[in-house]
mmCIF file of N, CA and C in Angstrom:
data_model
loop_
_atom_site.group_PDB
_atom_site.id
_atom_site.type_symbol
_atom_site.label_atom_id
_atom_site.label_comp_id
_atom_site.label_asym_id
_atom_site.label_seq_id
_atom_site.Cartn_x
_atom_site.Cartn_y
_atom_site.Cartn_z
ATOM 1 N N MET A 114 -60.468 8.148 -61.938
ATOM 2 C CA MET A 114 -60.446 9.534 -61.479
ATOM 3 C C MET A 114 -59.054 10.115 -61.581
ATOM 4 N N GLY A 115 -58.011 9.416 -61.148
ATOM 5 C CA GLY A 115 -56.667 9.960 -61.207
ATOM 6 C C GLY A 115 -56.388 10.942 -60.092
ATOM 7 N N ILE A 116 -55.955 12.145 -60.451
ATOM 8 C CA ILE A 116 -55.560 13.153 -59.468
ATOM 9 C C ILE A 116 -56.387 14.419 -59.677
ATOM 10 N N GLU A 117 -57.035 14.870 -58.615
ATOM 11 C CA GLU A 117 -57.818 16.109 -58.635
ATOM 12 C C GLU A 117 -57.249 17.052 -57.584
ATOM 13 N N LEU A 118 -57.209 18.346 -57.889
ATOM 14 C CA LEU A 118 -56.638 19.338 -56.985
ATOM 15 C C LEU A 118 -57.624 20.481 -56.795
ATOM 16 N N TYR A 119 -57.885 20.837 -55.537
ATOM 17 C CA TYR A 119 -58.840 21.894 -55.195
ATOM 18 C C TYR A 119 -58.281 22.744 -54.056
ATOM 19 N N TRP A 120 -58.826 23.944 -53.899
ATOM 20 C CA TRP A 120 -58.609 24.692 -52.665
ATOM 21 C C TRP A 120 -59.539 24.098 -51.625
ATOM 22 N N ASP A 121 -59.053 23.898 -50.413
ATOM 23 C CA ASP A 121 -59.883 23.340 -49.349
ATOM 24 C C ASP A 121 -60.548 24.426 -48.513
ATOM 25 N N ASN A 122 -60.097 25.672 -48.662
ATOM 26 C CA ASN A 122 -60.722 26.762 -47.906
ATOM 27 C C ASN A 122 -60.713 28.045 -48.735
ATOM 28 N N ASP A 123 -61.574 28.965 -48.361
ATOM 29 C CA ASP A 123 -61.694 30.230 -49.095
ATOM 30 C C ASP A 123 -60.453 31.101 -48.966
ATOM 31 N N GLU A 124 -59.698 30.930 -47.878
ATOM 32 C CA GLU A 124 -58.491 31.729 -47.654
ATOM 33 C C GLU A 124 -57.318 31.268 -48.523
ATOM 34 N N GLN A 125 -57.494 30.153 -49.210
ATOM 35 C CA GLN A 125 -56.456 29.567 -50.062
ATOM 36 C C GLN A 125 -55.159 29.318 -49.293
ATOM 37 N N THR A 126 -55.325 28.697 -48.129
ATOM 38 C CA THR A 126 -54.160 28.309 -47.331
ATOM 39 C C THR A 126 -53.983 26.796 -47.277
ATOM 40 N N VAL A 127 -54.980 26.059 -47.795
ATOM 41 C CA VAL A 127 -54.904 24.595 -47.809
ATOM 42 C C VAL A 127 -55.396 24.079 -49.157
ATOM 43 N N MET A 128 -54.570 23.243 -49.791
ATOM 44 C CA MET A 128 -54.977 22.571 -51.024
ATOM 45 C C MET A 128 -55.364 21.139 -50.685
ATOM 46 N N LEU A 129 -56.410 20.651 -51.335
ATOM 47 C CA LEU A 129 -56.852 19.273 -51.181
ATOM 48 C C LEU A 129 -56.560 18.546 -52.484
ATOM 49 N N CYS A 130 -55.748 17.512 -52.385
ATOM 50 C CA CYS A 130 -55.392 16.701 -53.542
ATOM 51 C C CYS A 130 -56.001 15.318 -53.336
ATOM 52 N N GLU A 131 -56.923 14.943 -54.209
ATOM 53 C CA GLU A 131 -57.562 13.633 -54.122
ATOM 54 C C GLU A 131 -56.955 12.718 -55.176
ATOM 55 N N ILE A 132 -56.421 11.595 -54.723
ATOM 56 C CA ILE A 132 -55.813 10.617 -55.625
ATOM 57 C C ILE A 132 -56.633 9.343 -55.510
ATOM 58 N N ALA A 133 -57.243 8.939 -56.623
ATOM 59 C CA ALA A 133 -58.108 7.757 -56.590
ATOM 60 C C ALA A 133 -57.856 6.892 -57.815
ATOM 61 N N GLY A 134 -57.736 5.612 -57.567
ATOM 62 C CA GLY A 134 -57.579 4.676 -58.671
ATOM 63 C C GLY A 134 -56.287 4.881 -59.426
ATOM 64 N N ALA A 135 -56.355 4.622 -60.712
ATOM 65 C CA ALA A 135 -55.157 4.681 -61.557
ATOM 66 C C ALA A 135 -54.763 6.124 -61.863
ATOM 67 N N TRP A 136 -53.477 6.382 -61.839
ATOM 68 C CA TRP A 136 -52.916 7.671 -62.211
ATOM 69 C C TRP A 136 -51.557 7.406 -62.844
ATOM 70 N N THR A 137 -51.006 8.409 -63.493
ATOM 71 C CA THR A 137 -49.699 8.256 -64.132
ATOM 72 C C THR A 137 -48.702 9.196 -63.486
ATOM 73 N N TRP A 138 -47.423 8.898 -63.696
ATOM 74 C CA TRP A 138 -46.385 9.798 -63.186
ATOM 75 C C TRP A 138 -46.493 11.155 -63.863
ATOM 76 N N ASP A 139 -46.866 11.177 -65.140
ATOM 77 C CA ASP A 139 -47.045 12.459 -65.829
ATOM 78 C C ASP A 139 -48.128 13.296 -65.152
ATOM 79 N N GLU A 140 -49.235 12.649 -64.742
ATOM 80 C CA GLU A 140 -50.286 13.369 -64.017
ATOM 81 C C GLU A 140 -49.762 13.920 -62.694
ATOM 82 N N MET A 141 -48.971 13.106 -61.988
ATOM 83 C CA MET A 141 -48.443 13.537 -60.689
ATOM 84 C C MET A 141 -47.526 14.749 -60.860
ATOM 85 N N PHE A 142 -46.626 14.684 -61.836
ATOM 86 C CA PHE A 142 -45.707 15.804 -62.024
ATOM 87 C C PHE A 142 -46.423 17.034 -62.572
ATOM 88 N N ALA A 143 -47.481 16.842 -63.371
ATOM 89 C CA ALA A 143 -48.292 17.981 -63.822
ATOM 90 C C ALA A 143 -48.993 18.630 -62.629
ATOM 91 N N THR A 144 -49.421 17.814 -61.666
ATOM 92 C CA THR A 144 -50.034 18.345 -60.444
ATOM 93 C C THR A 144 -49.015 19.158 -59.656
ATOM 94 N N PHE A 145 -47.788 18.636 -59.531
ATOM 95 C CA PHE A 145 -46.723 19.391 -58.861
ATOM 96 C C PHE A 145 -46.476 20.717 -59.577
ATOM 97 N N ASP A 146 -46.443 20.697 -60.916
ATOM 98 C CA ASP A 146 -46.245 21.931 -61.686
ATOM 99 C C ASP A 146 -47.347 22.936 -61.373
ATOM 100 N N ASN A 147 -48.582 22.461 -61.336
ATOM 101 C CA ASN A 147 -49.719 23.327 -61.050
ATOM 102 C C ASN A 147 -49.622 23.917 -59.648
ATOM 103 N N ILE A 148 -49.274 23.084 -58.668
ATOM 104 C CA ILE A 148 -49.125 23.562 -57.286
ATOM 105 C C ILE A 148 -48.050 24.639 -57.211
ATOM 106 N N GLU A 149 -46.913 24.393 -57.846
ATOM 107 C CA GLU A 149 -45.816 25.369 -57.819
ATOM 108 C C GLU A 149 -46.222 26.675 -58.483
ATOM 109 N N LYS A 150 -46.940 26.591 -59.596
ATOM 110 C CA LYS A 150 -47.378 27.795 -60.308
ATOM 111 C C LYS A 150 -48.349 28.608 -59.453
ATOM 112 N N VAL A 151 -49.305 27.935 -58.836
ATOM 113 C CA VAL A 151 -50.309 28.624 -58.018
ATOM 114 C C VAL A 151 -49.682 29.220 -56.761
ATOM 115 N N THR A 152 -48.864 28.443 -56.062
ATOM 116 C CA THR A 152 -48.315 28.920 -54.788
ATOM 117 C C THR A 152 -47.234 29.978 -54.974
ATOM 118 N N ALA A 153 -46.605 30.034 -56.125
ATOM 119 C CA ALA A 153 -45.580 31.052 -56.378
ATOM 120 C C ALA A 153 -46.178 32.455 -56.350
ATOM 121 N N ARG A 154 -47.460 32.585 -56.660
ATOM 122 C CA ARG A 154 -48.126 33.894 -56.677
ATOM 123 C C ARG A 154 -48.551 34.355 -55.295
ATOM 124 N N LEU A 155 -48.520 33.461 -54.326
ATOM 125 C CA LEU A 155 -49.040 33.776 -53.000
ATOM 126 C C LEU A 155 -47.939 34.246 -52.063
ATOM 127 N N ASP A 156 -48.316 35.066 -51.089
ATOM 128 C CA ASP A 156 -47.334 35.560 -50.121
ATOM 129 C C ASP A 156 -47.483 34.863 -48.769
ATOM 130 N N HIS A 157 -48.078 33.667 -48.765
ATOM 131 C CA HIS A 157 -48.227 32.894 -47.533
ATOM 132 C C HIS A 157 -47.994 31.413 -47.830
ATOM 133 N N ASN A 158 -47.719 30.662 -46.775
ATOM 134 C CA ASN A 158 -47.533 29.220 -46.915
ATOM 135 C C ASN A 158 -48.855 28.551 -47.261
ATOM 136 N N VAL A 159 -48.758 27.458 -47.977
ATOM 137 C CA VAL A 159 -49.933 26.671 -48.318
ATOM 138 C C VAL A 159 -49.714 25.245 -47.820
ATOM 139 N N ASP A 160 -50.645 24.771 -47.002
ATOM 140 C CA ASP A 160 -50.613 23.394 -46.524
ATOM 141 C C ASP A 160 -51.331 22.512 -47.535
ATOM 142 N N ALA A 161 -51.152 21.201 -47.391
ATOM 143 C CA ALA A 161 -51.794 20.267 -48.312
ATOM 144 C C ALA A 161 -52.408 19.101 -47.557
ATOM 145 N N ILE A 162 -53.574 18.705 -48.026
ATOM 146 C CA ILE A 162 -54.204 17.466 -47.590
ATOM 147 C C ILE A 162 -54.213 16.562 -48.815
ATOM 148 N N ILE A 163 -53.616 15.388 -48.685
ATOM 149 C CA ILE A 163 -53.560 14.434 -49.791
ATOM 150 C C ILE A 163 -54.423 13.240 -49.406
ATOM 151 N N ASP A 164 -55.523 13.078 -50.117
ATOM 152 C CA ASP A 164 -56.508 12.042 -49.791
ATOM 153 C C ASP A 164 -56.316 10.837 -50.711
ATOM 154 N N VAL A 165 -55.873 9.721 -50.125
ATOM 155 C CA VAL A 165 -55.652 8.491 -50.894
ATOM 156 C C VAL A 165 -56.606 7.376 -50.447
ATOM 157 N N ARG A 166 -57.706 7.750 -49.794
ATOM 158 C CA ARG A 166 -58.643 6.747 -49.276
ATOM 159 C C ARG A 166 -59.295 5.910 -50.362
ATOM 160 N N ASP A 167 -59.444 6.453 -51.548
ATOM 161 C CA ASP A 167 -60.139 5.726 -52.613
ATOM 162 C C ASP A 167 -59.209 4.837 -53.423
ATOM 163 N N GLY A 168 -58.208 4.313 -52.761
ATOM 164 C CA GLY A 168 -57.385 3.279 -53.366
ATOM 165 C C GLY A 168 -56.382 3.735 -54.395
ATOM 166 N N ALA A 169 -55.629 4.744 -54.064
ATOM 167 C CA ALA A 169 -54.578 5.176 -54.982
ATOM 168 C C ALA A 169 -53.607 4.024 -55.223
ATOM 169 N N THR A 170 -53.263 3.821 -56.469
ATOM 170 C CA THR A 170 -52.314 2.774 -56.834
ATOM 171 C C THR A 170 -51.046 3.410 -57.374
ATOM 172 N N VAL A 171 -49.998 2.629 -57.452
ATOM 173 C CA VAL A 171 -48.735 3.108 -58.008
ATOM 174 C C VAL A 171 -48.702 2.745 -59.490
ATOM 175 N N PRO A 172 -48.365 3.683 -60.374
ATOM 176 C CA PRO A 172 -48.256 3.334 -61.790
ATOM 177 C C PRO A 172 -47.296 2.157 -61.982
ATOM 178 N N GLY A 173 -47.703 1.204 -62.771
ATOM 179 C CA GLY A 173 -46.885 0.020 -62.982
ATOM 180 C C GLY A 173 -47.195 -1.079 -61.985
ATOM 181 N N GLY A 174 -47.959 -0.749 -60.928
ATOM 182 C CA GLY A 174 -48.427 -1.748 -59.988
ATOM 183 C C GLY A 174 -47.483 -2.137 -58.868
ATOM 184 N N SER A 175 -46.231 -1.708 -58.916
ATOM 185 C CA SER A 175 -45.287 -2.101 -57.870
ATOM 186 C C SER A 175 -44.447 -0.914 -57.425
ATOM 187 N N ILE A 176 -44.205 -0.866 -56.124
ATOM 188 C CA ILE A 176 -43.344 0.193 -55.594
ATOM 189 C C ILE A 176 -41.874 -0.183 -55.699
ATOM 190 N N PHE A 177 -41.597 -1.402 -56.149
ATOM 191 C CA PHE A 177 -40.226 -1.904 -56.141
ATOM 192 C C PHE A 177 -39.557 -1.891 -57.509
ATOM 193 N N THR A 178 -40.077 -1.127 -58.462
ATOM 194 C CA THR A 178 -39.435 -1.048 -59.775
ATOM 195 C C THR A 178 -38.473 0.130 -59.807
ATOM 196 N N PRO A 179 -37.443 0.063 -60.646
ATOM 197 C CA PRO A 179 -36.516 1.200 -60.761
ATOM 198 C C PRO A 179 -37.225 2.494 -61.180
ATOM 199 N N THR A 180 -38.215 2.393 -62.064
ATOM 200 C CA THR A 180 -38.941 3.584 -62.511
ATOM 201 C C THR A 180 -39.687 4.230 -61.349
ATOM 202 N N THR A 181 -40.361 3.412 -60.552
ATOM 203 C CA THR A 181 -41.088 3.938 -59.395
ATOM 204 C C THR A 181 -40.123 4.582 -58.409
ATOM 205 N N PHE A 182 -39.002 3.931 -58.164
ATOM 206 C CA PHE A 182 -38.006 4.477 -57.239
ATOM 207 C C PHE A 182 -37.504 5.832 -57.728
ATOM 208 N N GLN A 183 -37.170 5.944 -59.006
ATOM 209 C CA GLN A 183 -36.664 7.202 -59.556
ATOM 210 C C GLN A 183 -37.723 8.306 -59.492
ATOM 211 N N ASN A 184 -38.964 7.959 -59.834
ATOM 212 C CA ASN A 184 -40.032 8.960 -59.785
ATOM 213 C C ASN A 184 -40.351 9.386 -58.357
ATOM 214 N N ALA A 185 -40.340 8.439 -57.424
ATOM 215 C CA ALA A 185 -40.575 8.788 -56.018
ATOM 216 C C ALA A 185 -39.462 9.697 -55.505
ATOM 217 N N LYS A 186 -38.243 9.402 -55.904
ATOM 218 C CA LYS A 186 -37.100 10.241 -55.519
ATOM 219 C C LYS A 186 -37.259 11.661 -56.080
ATOM 220 N N ALA A 187 -37.702 11.748 -57.324
ATOM 221 C CA ALA A 187 -37.920 13.061 -57.947
ATOM 222 C C ALA A 187 -39.038 13.821 -57.234
ATOM 223 N N MET A 188 -40.094 13.112 -56.812
ATOM 224 C CA MET A 188 -41.179 13.760 -56.063
ATOM 225 C C MET A 188 -40.668 14.326 -54.750
ATOM 226 N N LEU A 189 -39.866 13.542 -54.039
ATOM 227 C CA LEU A 189 -39.311 14.020 -52.768
ATOM 228 C C LEU A 189 -38.432 15.239 -52.987
ATOM 229 N N LYS A 190 -37.644 15.223 -54.045
ATOM 230 C CA LYS A 190 -36.762 16.356 -54.353
ATOM 231 C C LYS A 190 -37.597 17.617 -54.592
ATOM 232 N N ARG A 191 -38.676 17.478 -55.351
ATOM 233 C CA ARG A 191 -39.536 18.633 -55.617
ATOM 234 C C ARG A 191 -40.229 19.097 -54.343
ATOM 235 N N GLY A 192 -40.543 18.172 -53.454
ATOM 236 C CA GLY A 192 -41.204 18.512 -52.203
ATOM 237 C C GLY A 192 -40.322 19.283 -51.245
ATOM 238 N N GLU A 193 -39.009 19.262 -51.463
ATOM 239 C CA GLU A 193 -38.088 19.988 -50.580
ATOM 240 C C GLU A 193 -38.363 21.484 -50.577
ATOM 241 N N ASN A 194 -38.930 22.005 -51.656
ATOM 242 C CA ASN A 194 -39.191 23.440 -51.756
ATOM 243 C C ASN A 194 -40.494 23.849 -51.077
ATOM 244 N N GLY A 195 -41.314 22.882 -50.711
ATOM 245 C CA GLY A 195 -42.592 23.184 -50.082
ATOM 246 C C GLY A 195 -42.402 23.764 -48.689
ATOM 247 N N THR A 196 -43.247 24.709 -48.333
ATOM 248 C CA THR A 196 -43.117 25.365 -47.032
ATOM 249 C C THR A 196 -44.225 24.986 -46.069
ATOM 250 N N GLY A 197 -45.319 24.443 -46.577
ATOM 251 C CA GLY A 197 -46.449 24.114 -45.723
ATOM 252 C C GLY A 197 -46.409 22.683 -45.227
ATOM 253 N N ALA A 198 -47.319 22.405 -44.307
ATOM 254 C CA ALA A 198 -47.458 21.050 -43.771
ATOM 255 C C ALA A 198 -48.276 20.198 -44.737
ATOM 256 N N VAL A 199 -48.095 18.883 -44.637
ATOM 257 C CA VAL A 199 -48.821 17.928 -45.476
ATOM 258 C C VAL A 199 -49.458 16.886 -44.566
ATOM 259 N N VAL A 200 -50.744 16.616 -44.793
ATOM 260 C CA VAL A 200 -51.423 15.540 -44.075
ATOM 261 C C VAL A 200 -51.943 14.550 -45.113
ATOM 262 N N ILE A 201 -51.552 13.294 -44.962
ATOM 263 C CA ILE A 201 -51.990 12.241 -45.871
ATOM 264 C C ILE A 201 -53.174 11.527 -45.226
ATOM 265 N N VAL A 202 -54.279 11.495 -45.949
ATOM 266 C CA VAL A 202 -55.512 10.893 -45.452
ATOM 267 C C VAL A 202 -55.675 9.495 -46.049
ATOM 268 N N GLY A 203 -55.895 8.518 -45.169
ATOM 269 C CA GLY A 203 -56.190 7.166 -45.624
ATOM 270 C C GLY A 203 -54.994 6.360 -46.086
ATOM 271 N N ALA A 204 -53.818 6.697 -45.605
ATOM 272 C CA ALA A 204 -52.611 5.960 -46.006
ATOM 273 C C ALA A 204 -52.684 4.522 -45.500
ATOM 274 N N ASN A 205 -52.347 3.590 -46.377
ATOM 275 C CA ASN A 205 -52.326 2.190 -45.960
ATOM 276 C C ASN A 205 -50.986 1.859 -45.307
ATOM 277 N N ARG A 206 -50.851 0.637 -44.867
ATOM 278 C CA ARG A 206 -49.642 0.207 -44.162
ATOM 279 C C ARG A 206 -48.393 0.362 -45.042
ATOM 280 N N THR A 207 -48.532 0.098 -46.339
ATOM 281 C CA THR A 207 -47.387 0.217 -47.248
ATOM 282 C C THR A 207 -46.896 1.656 -47.323
ATOM 283 N N ILE A 208 -47.822 2.596 -47.482
ATOM 284 C CA ILE A 208 -47.442 4.010 -47.555
ATOM 285 C C ILE A 208 -46.756 4.439 -46.264
ATOM 286 N N LYS A 209 -47.293 4.023 -45.126
ATOM 287 C CA LYS A 209 -46.696 4.394 -43.841
ATOM 288 C C LYS A 209 -45.324 3.749 -43.657
ATOM 289 N N SER A 210 -45.140 2.532 -44.149
ATOM 290 C CA SER A 210 -43.829 1.871 -44.059
ATOM 291 C C SER A 210 -42.796 2.591 -44.913
ATOM 292 N N ILE A 211 -43.209 3.000 -46.105
ATOM 293 C CA ILE A 211 -42.298 3.757 -46.977
ATOM 294 C C ILE A 211 -41.929 5.073 -46.305
ATOM 295 N N TYR A 212 -42.924 5.747 -45.730
ATOM 296 C CA TYR A 212 -42.669 6.992 -45.004
ATOM 297 C C TYR A 212 -41.653 6.757 -43.888
ATOM 298 N N ASP A 213 -41.880 5.731 -43.077
ATOM 299 C CA ASP A 213 -40.975 5.439 -41.960
ATOM 300 C C ASP A 213 -39.555 5.176 -42.449
ATOM 301 N N THR A 214 -39.432 4.451 -43.552
ATOM 302 C CA THR A 214 -38.109 4.135 -44.102
ATOM 303 C C THR A 214 -37.401 5.400 -44.578
ATOM 304 N N ILE A 215 -38.083 6.192 -45.389
ATOM 305 C CA ILE A 215 -37.466 7.408 -45.935
ATOM 306 C C ILE A 215 -37.191 8.412 -44.823
ATOM 307 N N ASN A 216 -38.102 8.535 -43.884
ATOM 308 C CA ASN A 216 -37.906 9.444 -42.756
ATOM 309 C C ASN A 216 -36.705 9.014 -41.921
ATOM 310 N N GLY A 217 -36.495 7.710 -41.813
ATOM 311 C CA GLY A 217 -35.344 7.181 -41.082
ATOM 312 C C GLY A 217 -34.017 7.529 -41.727
ATOM 313 N N TRP A 218 -34.051 7.849 -43.014
ATOM 314 C CA TRP A 218 -32.830 8.261 -43.715
ATOM 315 C C TRP A 218 -32.491 9.710 -43.418
ATOM 316 N N GLY A 219 -33.320 10.383 -42.640
ATOM 317 C CA GLY A 219 -33.066 11.777 -42.296
ATOM 318 C C GLY A 219 -33.569 12.748 -43.344
ATOM 319 N N ASN A 220 -34.544 12.342 -44.142
ATOM 320 C CA ASN A 220 -35.086 13.206 -45.180
ATOM 321 C C ASN A 220 -35.916 14.312 -44.542
ATOM 322 N N LYS A 221 -35.432 15.547 -44.616
ATOM 323 C CA LYS A 221 -36.097 16.683 -43.972
ATOM 324 C C LYS A 221 -37.420 17.045 -44.636
ATOM 325 N N THR A 222 -37.627 16.604 -45.878
ATOM 326 C CA THR A 222 -38.882 16.878 -46.568
ATOM 327 C C THR A 222 -40.066 16.314 -45.803
ATOM 328 N N LEU A 223 -39.850 15.211 -45.104
ATOM 329 C CA LEU A 223 -40.950 14.525 -44.434
ATOM 330 C C LEU A 223 -41.221 15.022 -43.021
ATOM 331 N N ASN A 224 -40.465 16.002 -42.550
ATOM 332 C CA ASN A 224 -40.662 16.511 -41.190
ATOM 333 C C ASN A 224 -42.052 17.093 -40.966
ATOM 334 N N LYS A 225 -42.660 17.614 -42.017
ATOM 335 C CA LYS A 225 -43.957 18.268 -41.876
ATOM 336 C C LYS A 225 -45.114 17.388 -42.343
ATOM 337 N N VAL A 226 -44.873 16.073 -42.444
ATOM 338 C CA VAL A 226 -45.905 15.143 -42.903
ATOM 339 C C VAL A 226 -46.575 14.472 -41.708
ATOM 340 N N SER A 227 -47.907 14.414 -41.751
ATOM 341 C CA SER A 227 -48.709 13.723 -40.738
ATOM 342 C C SER A 227 -49.700 12.815 -41.455
ATOM 343 N N PHE A 228 -50.378 11.970 -40.685
ATOM 344 C CA PHE A 228 -51.378 11.061 -41.236
ATOM 345 C C PHE A 228 -52.700 11.248 -40.509
ATOM 346 N N ALA A 229 -53.798 11.063 -41.248
ATOM 347 C CA ALA A 229 -55.138 11.160 -40.663
ATOM 348 C C ALA A 229 -56.047 10.130 -41.326
ATOM 349 N N ASP A 230 -57.129 9.797 -40.627
ATOM 350 C CA ASP A 230 -58.086 8.826 -41.158
ATOM 351 C C ASP A 230 -59.095 9.446 -42.111
ATOM 352 N N ASN A 231 -59.370 10.755 -41.947
ATOM 353 C CA ASN A 231 -60.340 11.417 -42.821
ATOM 354 C C ASN A 231 -59.963 12.889 -42.974
ATOM 355 N N VAL A 232 -60.643 13.562 -43.890
ATOM 356 C CA VAL A 232 -60.301 14.955 -44.207
ATOM 357 C C VAL A 232 -60.561 15.878 -43.019
ATOM 358 N N ASP A 233 -61.633 15.653 -42.274
ATOM 359 C CA ASP A 233 -61.890 16.498 -41.099
ATOM 360 C C ASP A 233 -60.768 16.377 -40.074
ATOM 361 N N ALA A 234 -60.271 15.166 -39.863
ATOM 362 C CA ALA A 234 -59.147 14.970 -38.937
ATOM 363 C C ALA A 234 -57.898 15.669 -39.466
ATOM 364 N N ALA A 235 -57.705 15.660 -40.776
ATOM 365 C CA ALA A 235 -56.559 16.355 -41.376
ATOM 366 C C ALA A 235 -56.655 17.860 -41.128
ATOM 367 N N ARG A 236 -57.843 18.398 -41.284
ATOM 368 C CA ARG A 236 -58.042 19.833 -41.018
ATOM 369 C C ARG A 236 -57.733 20.166 -39.561
ATOM 370 N N THR A 237 -58.120 19.285 -38.659
ATOM 371 C CA THR A 237 -57.844 19.488 -37.236
ATOM 372 C C THR A 237 -56.342 19.467 -36.975
ATOM 373 N N ILE A 238 -55.632 18.541 -37.591
ATOM 374 C CA ILE A 238 -54.171 18.470 -37.439
ATOM 375 C C ILE A 238 -53.532 19.774 -37.904
ATOM 376 N N LEU A 239 -53.959 20.279 -39.060
ATOM 377 C CA LEU A 239 -53.390 21.531 -39.576
ATOM 378 C C LEU A 239 -53.726 22.700 -38.653
ATOM 379 N N ALA A 240 -54.941 22.740 -38.131
ATOM 380 C CA ALA A 240 -55.320 23.820 -37.210
ATOM 381 C C ALA A 240 -54.452 23.781 -35.959
ATOM 382 N N HIS A 241 -54.178 22.592 -35.436
ATOM 383 C CA HIS A 241 -53.327 22.468 -34.244
ATOM 384 C C HIS A 241 -51.891 22.880 -34.547
ATOM 385 N N ARG A 242 -51.400 22.547 -35.739
ATOM 386 C CA ARG A 242 -50.037 22.955 -36.114
ATOM 387 C C ARG A 242 -49.914 24.474 -36.112
ATOM 388 N N HIS A 243 -50.943 25.148 -36.607
ATOM 389 C CA HIS A 243 -50.888 26.610 -36.689
ATOM 390 C C HIS A 243 -51.143 27.276 -35.348
ATOM 391 N N ALA A 244 -51.718 26.549 -34.413
ATOM 392 C CA ALA A 244 -51.979 27.110 -33.085
ATOM 393 C C ALA A 244 -50.808 26.909 -32.139
ATOM 394 N N GLN A 245 -49.792 26.150 -32.563
ATOM 395 C CA GLN A 245 -48.636 25.908 -31.704
ATOM 396 C C GLN A 245 -47.843 27.191 -31.521
ATOM 397 N N PRO A 246 -47.218 27.348 -30.351
ATOM 398 C CA PRO A 246 -46.422 28.554 -30.093
ATOM 399 C C PRO A 246 -45.271 28.696 -31.079
ATOM 400 N N THR A 247 -44.945 29.932 -31.385
ATOM 401 C CA THR A 247 -43.791 30.219 -32.227
ATOM 402 C C THR A 247 -42.571 30.375 -31.333
ATOM 403 N N VAL A 248 -41.439 30.687 -31.921
ATOM 404 C CA VAL A 248 -40.198 30.850 -31.164
ATOM 405 C C VAL A 248 -40.343 31.925 -30.092
ATOM 406 N N SER A 249 -41.096 32.969 -30.392
ATOM 407 C CA SER A 249 -41.253 34.052 -29.424
ATOM 408 C C SER A 249 -42.221 33.693 -28.299
ATOM 409 N N GLY A 250 -42.867 32.522 -28.411
ATOM 410 C CA GLY A 250 -43.776 32.099 -27.363
ATOM 411 C C GLY A 250 -45.227 32.443 -27.624
ATOM 412 N N PHE A 251 -45.521 33.082 -28.741
ATOM 413 C CA PHE A 251 -46.889 33.424 -29.079
ATOM 414 C C PHE A 251 -47.296 32.661 -30.318
ATOM 415 N N SER A 252 -48.535 32.171 -30.324
ATOM 416 C CA SER A 252 -49.045 31.522 -31.523
ATOM 417 C C SER A 252 -49.493 32.605 -32.493
ATOM 418 N N ALA A 253 -49.726 32.203 -33.734
ATOM 419 C CA ALA A 253 -50.199 33.158 -34.732
ATOM 420 C C ALA A 253 -51.537 33.755 -34.305
ATOM 421 N N ALA A 254 -52.386 32.948 -33.695
ATOM 422 C CA ALA A 254 -53.688 33.446 -33.243
ATOM 423 C C ALA A 254 -53.526 34.489 -32.141
ATOM 424 N N GLN A 255 -52.573 34.284 -31.233
ATOM 425 C CA GLN A 255 -52.351 35.240 -30.152
ATOM 426 C C GLN A 255 -51.764 36.542 -30.686
ATOM 427 N N ALA A 256 -50.935 36.443 -31.694
ATOM 428 C CA ALA A 256 -50.255 37.628 -32.218
ATOM 429 C C ALA A 256 -51.222 38.566 -32.931
ATOM 430 N N THR A 257 -52.337 38.026 -33.446
ATOM 431 C CA THR A 257 -53.268 38.873 -34.183
ATOM 432 C C THR A 257 -54.410 39.379 -33.325
ATOM 433 N N SER A 258 -54.518 38.908 -32.090
ATOM 434 C CA SER A 258 -55.645 39.368 -31.258
ATOM 435 C C SER A 258 -55.241 40.484 -30.334
#
């Protein structure tokens, strides 16, 4: 299957990225290109749900190769421009350990990353993030009612 990208809602505020089985770095960066192209036209933030429950693997089979390290670093760099929250669905212990390590380095890209067991839980996490009070003390929902 590789990498598939869809809108998760009609309002186009959440993208669902499903990663299953074998994929290539070229596919991943093409997906990033597509996300950047689509979101550049929008005047609102776009959140992402990344579903890796179907056994996403790392190209080359190991996370400890120089190529994987360089590509992961490039992905994080590209993610710095993202404005929305990200929820990773079905992350295994290895993915969470990598997250903890990189987050421990003070990488601000990961501040908006959460984990969930399924897509419905991811949607709930995003809904709660948007319902949190803003600096002025009002949530987005309160400001529009």
